[in-house]
Coordinates of C-alpha atoms in Angstrom, one line a residue:
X257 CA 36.3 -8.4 -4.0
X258 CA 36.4 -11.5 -1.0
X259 CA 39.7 -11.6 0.9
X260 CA 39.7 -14.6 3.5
X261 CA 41.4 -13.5 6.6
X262 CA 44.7 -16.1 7.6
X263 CA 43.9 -17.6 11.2
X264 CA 46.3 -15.9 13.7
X265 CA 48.1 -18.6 15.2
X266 CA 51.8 -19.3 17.1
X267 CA 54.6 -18.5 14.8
X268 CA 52.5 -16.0 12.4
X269 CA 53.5 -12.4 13.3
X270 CA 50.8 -10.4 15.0
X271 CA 52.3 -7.0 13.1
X272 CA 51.6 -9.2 9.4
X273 CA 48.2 -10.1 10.4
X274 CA 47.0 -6.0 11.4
X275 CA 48.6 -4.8 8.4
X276 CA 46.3 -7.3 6.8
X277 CA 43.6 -6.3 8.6
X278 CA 44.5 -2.7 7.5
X279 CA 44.8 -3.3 3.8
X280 CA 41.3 -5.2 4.0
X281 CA 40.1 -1.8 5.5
X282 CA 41.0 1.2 3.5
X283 CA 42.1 -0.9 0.4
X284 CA 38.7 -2.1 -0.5
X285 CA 36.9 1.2 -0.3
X286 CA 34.3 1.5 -3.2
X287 CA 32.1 5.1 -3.9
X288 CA 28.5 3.6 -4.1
X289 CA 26.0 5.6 -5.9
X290 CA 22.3 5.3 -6.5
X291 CA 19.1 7.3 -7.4
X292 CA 15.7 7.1 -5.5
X293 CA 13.2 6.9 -7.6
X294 CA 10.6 10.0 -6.9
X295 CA 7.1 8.4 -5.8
X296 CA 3.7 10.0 -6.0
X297 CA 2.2 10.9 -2.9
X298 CA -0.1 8.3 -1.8
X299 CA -3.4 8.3 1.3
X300 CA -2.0 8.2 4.3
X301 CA -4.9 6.6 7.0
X302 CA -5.0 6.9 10.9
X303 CA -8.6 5.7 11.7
X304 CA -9.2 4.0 15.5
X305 CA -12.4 3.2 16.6
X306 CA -12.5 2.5 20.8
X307 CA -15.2 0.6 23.2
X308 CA -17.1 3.7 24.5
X309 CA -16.0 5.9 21.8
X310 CA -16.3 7.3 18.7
X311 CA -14.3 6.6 15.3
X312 CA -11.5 9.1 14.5
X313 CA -9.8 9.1 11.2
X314 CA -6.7 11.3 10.4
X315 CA -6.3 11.6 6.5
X316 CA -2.9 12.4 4.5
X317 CA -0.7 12.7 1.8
X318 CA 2.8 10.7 2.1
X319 CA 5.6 12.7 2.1
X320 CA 9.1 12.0 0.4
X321 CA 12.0 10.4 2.7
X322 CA 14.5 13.8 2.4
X323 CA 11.5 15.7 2.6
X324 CA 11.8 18.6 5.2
X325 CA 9.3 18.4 8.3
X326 CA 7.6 21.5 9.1
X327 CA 3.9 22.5 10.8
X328 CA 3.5 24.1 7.7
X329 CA 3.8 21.4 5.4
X330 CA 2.6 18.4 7.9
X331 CA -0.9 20.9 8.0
X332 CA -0.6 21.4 3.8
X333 CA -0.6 17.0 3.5
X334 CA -4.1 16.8 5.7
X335 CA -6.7 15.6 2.8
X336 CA -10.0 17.6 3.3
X337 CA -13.2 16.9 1.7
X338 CA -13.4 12.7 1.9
X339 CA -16.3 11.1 2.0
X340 CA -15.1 8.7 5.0
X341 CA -18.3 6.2 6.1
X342 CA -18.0 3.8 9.0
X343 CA -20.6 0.9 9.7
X344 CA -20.9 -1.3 12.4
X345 CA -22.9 -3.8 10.5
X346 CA -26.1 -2.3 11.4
X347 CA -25.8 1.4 10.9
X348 CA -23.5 3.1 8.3
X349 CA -22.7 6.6 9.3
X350 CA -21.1 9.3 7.3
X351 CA -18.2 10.8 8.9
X352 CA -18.0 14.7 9.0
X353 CA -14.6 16.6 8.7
X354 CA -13.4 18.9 11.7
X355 CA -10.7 21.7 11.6
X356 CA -8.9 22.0 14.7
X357 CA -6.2 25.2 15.7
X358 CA -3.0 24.2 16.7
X359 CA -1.9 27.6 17.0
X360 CA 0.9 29.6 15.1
X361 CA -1.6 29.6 12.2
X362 CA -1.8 26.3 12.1
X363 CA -4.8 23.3 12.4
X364 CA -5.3 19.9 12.0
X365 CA -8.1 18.3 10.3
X366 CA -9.8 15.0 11.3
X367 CA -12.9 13.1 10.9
X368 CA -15.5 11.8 13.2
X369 CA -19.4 11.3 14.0
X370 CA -21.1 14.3 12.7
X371 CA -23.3 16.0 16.1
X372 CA -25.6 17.3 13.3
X373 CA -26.7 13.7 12.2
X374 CA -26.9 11.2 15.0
X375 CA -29.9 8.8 13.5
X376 CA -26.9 6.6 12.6
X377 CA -24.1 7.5 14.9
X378 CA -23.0 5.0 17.0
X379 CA -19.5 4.5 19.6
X380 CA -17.5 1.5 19.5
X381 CA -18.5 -1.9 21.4
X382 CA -17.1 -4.4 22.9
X383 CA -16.5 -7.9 20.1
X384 CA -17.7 -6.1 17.1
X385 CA -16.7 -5.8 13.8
X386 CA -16.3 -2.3 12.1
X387 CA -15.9 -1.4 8.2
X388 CA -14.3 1.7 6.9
X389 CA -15.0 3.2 3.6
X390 CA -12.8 6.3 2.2
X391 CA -13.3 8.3 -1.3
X392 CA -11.1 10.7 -2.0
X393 CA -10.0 12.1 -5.4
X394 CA -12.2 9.9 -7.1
X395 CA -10.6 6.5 -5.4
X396 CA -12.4 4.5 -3.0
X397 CA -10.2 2.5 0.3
X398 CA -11.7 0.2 2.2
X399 CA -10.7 -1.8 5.7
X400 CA -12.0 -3.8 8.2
X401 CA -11.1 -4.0 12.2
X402 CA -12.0 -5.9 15.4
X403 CA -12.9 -4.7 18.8
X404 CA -11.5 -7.5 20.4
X405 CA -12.7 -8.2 23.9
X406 CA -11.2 -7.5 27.4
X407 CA -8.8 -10.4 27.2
X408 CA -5.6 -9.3 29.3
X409 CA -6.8 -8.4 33.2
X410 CA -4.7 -5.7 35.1
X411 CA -4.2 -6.9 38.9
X412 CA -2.2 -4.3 40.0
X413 CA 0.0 -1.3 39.3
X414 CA 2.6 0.0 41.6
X415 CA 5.9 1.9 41.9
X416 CA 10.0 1.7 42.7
X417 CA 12.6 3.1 42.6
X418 CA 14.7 3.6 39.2
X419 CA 18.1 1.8 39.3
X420 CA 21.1 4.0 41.1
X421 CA 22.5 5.7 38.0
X422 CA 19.5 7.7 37.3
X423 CA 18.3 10.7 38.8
X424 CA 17.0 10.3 42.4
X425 CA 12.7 11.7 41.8
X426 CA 12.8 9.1 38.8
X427 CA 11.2 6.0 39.2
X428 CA 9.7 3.0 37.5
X429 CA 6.0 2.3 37.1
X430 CA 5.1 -1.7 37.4
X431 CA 2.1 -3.4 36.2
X432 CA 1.1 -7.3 37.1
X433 CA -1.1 -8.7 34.1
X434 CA -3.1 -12.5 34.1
X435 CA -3.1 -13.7 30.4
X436 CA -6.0 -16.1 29.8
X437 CA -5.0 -19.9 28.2
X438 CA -4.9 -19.9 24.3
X439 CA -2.7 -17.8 22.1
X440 CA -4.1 -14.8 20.4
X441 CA -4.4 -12.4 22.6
X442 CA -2.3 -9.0 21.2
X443 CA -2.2 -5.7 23.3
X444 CA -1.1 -2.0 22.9
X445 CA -0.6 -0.1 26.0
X446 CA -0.2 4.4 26.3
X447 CA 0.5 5.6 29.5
X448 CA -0.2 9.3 30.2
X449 CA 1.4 11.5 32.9
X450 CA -0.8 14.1 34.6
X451 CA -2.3 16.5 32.4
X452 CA -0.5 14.9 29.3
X453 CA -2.1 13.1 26.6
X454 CA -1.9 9.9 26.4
X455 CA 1.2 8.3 24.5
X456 CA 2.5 5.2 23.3
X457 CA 6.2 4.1 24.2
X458 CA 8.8 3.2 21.8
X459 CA 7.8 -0.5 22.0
X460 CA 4.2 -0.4 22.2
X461 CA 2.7 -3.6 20.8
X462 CA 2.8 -7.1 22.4
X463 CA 2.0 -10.5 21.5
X464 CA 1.3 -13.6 24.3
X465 CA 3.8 -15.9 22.8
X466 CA 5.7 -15.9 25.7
X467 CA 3.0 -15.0 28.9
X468 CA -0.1 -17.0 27.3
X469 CA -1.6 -18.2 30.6
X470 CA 0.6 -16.7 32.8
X471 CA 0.6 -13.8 35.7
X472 CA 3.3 -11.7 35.2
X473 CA 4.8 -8.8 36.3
X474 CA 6.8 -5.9 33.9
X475 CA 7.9 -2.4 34.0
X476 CA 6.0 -0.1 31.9
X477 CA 7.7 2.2 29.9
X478 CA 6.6 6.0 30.0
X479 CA 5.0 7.3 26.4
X480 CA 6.7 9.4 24.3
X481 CA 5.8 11.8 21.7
X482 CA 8.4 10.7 18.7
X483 CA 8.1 14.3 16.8
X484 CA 10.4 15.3 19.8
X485 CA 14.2 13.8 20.6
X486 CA 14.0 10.9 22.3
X487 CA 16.4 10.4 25.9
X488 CA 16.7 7.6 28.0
X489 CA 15.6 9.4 31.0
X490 CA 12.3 9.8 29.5
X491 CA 11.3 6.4 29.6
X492 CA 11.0 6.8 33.7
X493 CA 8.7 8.3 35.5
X494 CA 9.1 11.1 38.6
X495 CA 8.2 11.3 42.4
X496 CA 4.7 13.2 42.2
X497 CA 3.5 12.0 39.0
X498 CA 0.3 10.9 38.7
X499 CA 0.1 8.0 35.7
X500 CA -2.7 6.4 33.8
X501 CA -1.9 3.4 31.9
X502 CA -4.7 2.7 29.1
X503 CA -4.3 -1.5 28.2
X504 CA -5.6 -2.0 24.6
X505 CA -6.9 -5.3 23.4
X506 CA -6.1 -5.4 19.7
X507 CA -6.5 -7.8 16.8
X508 CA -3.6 -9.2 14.7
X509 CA -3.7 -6.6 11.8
X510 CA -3.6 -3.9 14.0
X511 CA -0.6 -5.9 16.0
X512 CA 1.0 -6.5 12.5
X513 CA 0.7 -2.7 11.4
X514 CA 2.3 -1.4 14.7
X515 CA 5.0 -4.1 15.6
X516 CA 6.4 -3.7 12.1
X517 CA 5.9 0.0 11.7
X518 CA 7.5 0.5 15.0
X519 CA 10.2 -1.8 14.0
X520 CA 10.6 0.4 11.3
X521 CA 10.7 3.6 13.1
X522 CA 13.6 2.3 15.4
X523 CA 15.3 0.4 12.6
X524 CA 15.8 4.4 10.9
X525 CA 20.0 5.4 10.6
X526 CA 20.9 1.2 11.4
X527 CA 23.2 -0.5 9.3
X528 CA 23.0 -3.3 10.5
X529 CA 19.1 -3.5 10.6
X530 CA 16.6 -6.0 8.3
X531 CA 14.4 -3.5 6.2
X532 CA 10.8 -4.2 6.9
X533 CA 7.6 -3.7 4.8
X534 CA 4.5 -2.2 7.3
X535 CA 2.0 -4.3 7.1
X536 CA -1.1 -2.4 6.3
X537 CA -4.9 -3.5 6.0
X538 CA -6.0 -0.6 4.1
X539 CA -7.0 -2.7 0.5
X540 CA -6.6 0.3 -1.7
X541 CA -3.4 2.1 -2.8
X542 CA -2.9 3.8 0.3
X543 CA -0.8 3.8 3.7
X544 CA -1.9 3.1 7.2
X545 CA -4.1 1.0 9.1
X546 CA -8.1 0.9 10.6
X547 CA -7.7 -0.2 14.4
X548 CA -10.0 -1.3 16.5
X549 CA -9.6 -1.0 20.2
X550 CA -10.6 -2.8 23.7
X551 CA -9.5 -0.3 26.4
X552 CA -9.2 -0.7 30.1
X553 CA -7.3 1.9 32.4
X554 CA -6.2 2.0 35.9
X555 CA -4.6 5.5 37.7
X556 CA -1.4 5.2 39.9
X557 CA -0.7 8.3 42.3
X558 CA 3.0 8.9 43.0
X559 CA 4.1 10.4 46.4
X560 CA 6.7 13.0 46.1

């Protein structure tokens, strides 16, 4: 149905033109229904490799959109068992499977450089190239990632006050950056607050479209952990607070995978939002992404 609304202008009653309005409203109401079509779970991947550290790859089975979130069944999607290799085009090392306790009964299983076999182990450097391979279940994934280099230079990081409205020990951590001349040069940044792990914010992936060349100075947004509500207070940080920020040089998949899937994670419940696809550079059937990243990280004490 397309109505075209009259223009309200002198001499047209205003009463006419909201009982138009009105009619348009509640008269074109229309029961929309639709079936999701049920998809087999597919490989979920979470594999990082980091200058100085070893890889780490989280394997799992998608779950359905309705599904119900639980420990229970987040620790019953893990995939045991994989034969997960990792080569840094000299050494190809096998990957062995860890269980970790979470507590309550439950664990969470990962896998990284096996301590029993280190003739091949190696820890990520610095402008290399790294290649996973994953076989699981009789299928084989592949995907390839950059450790880009230290790009992006952190000059400083200091602190101020949050704006009046908020709470008086919150405050706002800023960070002055020097982008080097030529585009291309994608970041991720986690902050963590004293004892707390390291997390990314909501908004965690940057381009240099706009800074490329450029000193600049931003407010850094405290990490969140995104299995827990999210307030707006927990973006700032408080008087006593002692905050590392860990700046990631990245390369464009991993940008891609991140700016859309975060894109996607914030789009969730809006309307009004353009659906997005996550980019993923797993070549295989399966979800996720292999990331490679260029870490640098400086510490900021807050007085109380």
């Amino acid at each position: 149905m397309r109505h075209r609304l009259r223009q309200v202008v002198p001499g047209f009653p205003l009463f006419l033109s909201a009982a138009l309005v009105l009619s348009l409203l509640f008269g074109c109401e229309k029961d929309i229904k639709f079936t999701l079509n049920d998809e087999a779970p597919r490989l979920v991947v979470e594999a990082t490799i980091e200058n100085g550290q070893p890889p780490l790859v989280f394997l799992s089975r998608s779950l359905g959109f309705f599904s119900q979130i639980s420990p229970d069944i987040l620790s019953q999607s893990m995939v045991h068992g994989a034969d997960v290799f990792v080569s840094n085009g000299n050494r190809t090392h096998k990957l062995k499977e860890y269980i970790a306790a979470l507590g309550g009964g439950y664990s969470l299983s990962y896998y990284s450089i096996d301590s029993s076999d280190l003739a091949t182990a190696f820890t990520g450097e610095l402008n290399k190239q790294y290649d996973l391979r994953v076989v699981t279940e009789g299928k084989e994934y592949t995907a390839t990632t950059t450790i880009p280099g230290l790009t992006k230079r952190i000059d400083s990081v200091w602190w101020k006050k949050a704006p009046p409205q908020a709470d008086s020990n919150d405050v706002i951590v800023m960070v002055r950056a020097t982008d080097p001349p030529g585009f291309g040069d994608y970041i991720r940044y986690f902050t963590r607050r004293n004892s707390e792990p390291f997390l990314p914010p909501g908004n965690s992936a940057f381009d240099d479209l706009f800074v490329d060349g450029t000193t600049y100075e931003l407010p850094i947004e405290r990490g969140v952990d995104r299995n827990l509500k999210i307030r707006d207070e927990d973006r700032f940080f408080k008087k006593g607070d002692t905050v590392t920020l860990k700046l990631c040089n990245i390369d464009k998949a991993t940008f891609d995978f991140w700016r859309t899937m975060e894109f996607s994670y914030q789009s969730v419940g809006n309307p009004f939002s353009t659906p997005v696809k996550v980019q993923s550079n797993i070549k295989g059937p399966a979800l996720g992404y292999f990331g490679g990243y260029a870490c640098q990280f400086r510490t900021l004490v807050i007085p109380k």
